[in-house]
Tab-separated table of C-alpha atoms in Angstrom:
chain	number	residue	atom	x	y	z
A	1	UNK	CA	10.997	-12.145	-6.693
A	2	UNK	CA	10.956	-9.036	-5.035
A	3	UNK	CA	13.262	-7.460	-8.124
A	4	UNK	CA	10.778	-8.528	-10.341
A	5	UNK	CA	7.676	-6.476	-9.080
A	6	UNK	CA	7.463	-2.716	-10.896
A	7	UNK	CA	7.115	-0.246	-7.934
A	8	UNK	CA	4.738	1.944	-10.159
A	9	UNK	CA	2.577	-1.448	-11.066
A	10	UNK	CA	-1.521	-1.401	-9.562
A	11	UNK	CA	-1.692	-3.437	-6.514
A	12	UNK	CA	-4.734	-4.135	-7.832
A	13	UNK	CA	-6.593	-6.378	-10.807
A	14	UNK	CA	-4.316	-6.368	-13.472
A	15	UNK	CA	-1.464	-5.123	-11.817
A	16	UNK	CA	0.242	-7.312	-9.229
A	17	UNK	CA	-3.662	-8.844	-8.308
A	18	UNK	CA	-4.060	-8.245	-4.796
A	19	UNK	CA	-7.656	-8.520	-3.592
A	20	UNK	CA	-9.496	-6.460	-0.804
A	21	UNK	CA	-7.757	-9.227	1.814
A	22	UNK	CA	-4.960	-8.522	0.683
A	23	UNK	CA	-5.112	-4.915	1.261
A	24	UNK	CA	-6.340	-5.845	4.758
A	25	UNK	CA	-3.558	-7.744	5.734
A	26	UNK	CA	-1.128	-5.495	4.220
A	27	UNK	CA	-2.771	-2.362	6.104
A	28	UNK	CA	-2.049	-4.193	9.592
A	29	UNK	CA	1.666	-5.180	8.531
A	30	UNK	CA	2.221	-1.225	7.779
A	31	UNK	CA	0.788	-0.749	11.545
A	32	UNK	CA	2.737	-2.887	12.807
A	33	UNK	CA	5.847	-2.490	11.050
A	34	UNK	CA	5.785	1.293	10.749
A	35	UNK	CA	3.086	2.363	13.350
A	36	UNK	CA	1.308	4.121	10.288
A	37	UNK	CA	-2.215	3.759	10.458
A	38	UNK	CA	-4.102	3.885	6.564
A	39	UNK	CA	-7.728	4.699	7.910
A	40	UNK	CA	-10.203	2.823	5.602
A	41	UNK	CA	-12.256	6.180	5.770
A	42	UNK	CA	-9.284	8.279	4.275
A	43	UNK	CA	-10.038	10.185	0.969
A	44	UNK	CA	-6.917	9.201	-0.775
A	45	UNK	CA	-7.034	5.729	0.626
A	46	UNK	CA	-7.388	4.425	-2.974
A	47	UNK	CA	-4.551	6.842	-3.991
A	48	UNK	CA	-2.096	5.475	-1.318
A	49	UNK	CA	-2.894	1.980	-2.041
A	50	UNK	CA	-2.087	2.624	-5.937
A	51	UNK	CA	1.040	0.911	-6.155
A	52	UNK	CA	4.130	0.294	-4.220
A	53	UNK	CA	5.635	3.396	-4.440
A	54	UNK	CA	2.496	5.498	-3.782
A	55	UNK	CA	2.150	3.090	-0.329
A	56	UNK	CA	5.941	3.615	0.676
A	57	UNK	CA	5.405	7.510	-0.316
A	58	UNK	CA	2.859	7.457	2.100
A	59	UNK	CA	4.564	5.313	5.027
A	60	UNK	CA	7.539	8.196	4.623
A	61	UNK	CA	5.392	11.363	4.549
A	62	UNK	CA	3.999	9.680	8.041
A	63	UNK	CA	6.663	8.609	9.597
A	64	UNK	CA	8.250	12.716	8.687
């Protein structure tokens, strides 16, 4: 369940296991949710995309 999942967990390997898909799909829900585009070609991309709270960090630093 959603209470279940550590905010400060990776999203990736042997965190919570997301693959690169899964970062795809998630990147487009942001957009679409939030109007935040992550741009692929972003230096911190990795960095944002850390764990959950790095990733909502991010979405509230764009939306100001």
């Amino acid at each position: 369940t959603v209470d279940e999942i550590d905010n400060h967990a990776p999203l990736f390997n042997d965190g919570l296991g997301l693959d690169s898909i899964d970062a795809l799909e998630l990147g487009l829900a942001i957009r679409k949710k939030y109007n935040v585009k992550i741009e692929a070609e972003n230096e911190e991309v990795v960095k944002i995309f850390s764990s959950v709270a790095t990733l909502a960090d991010y979405i509230k630093t764009a939306l100001g």
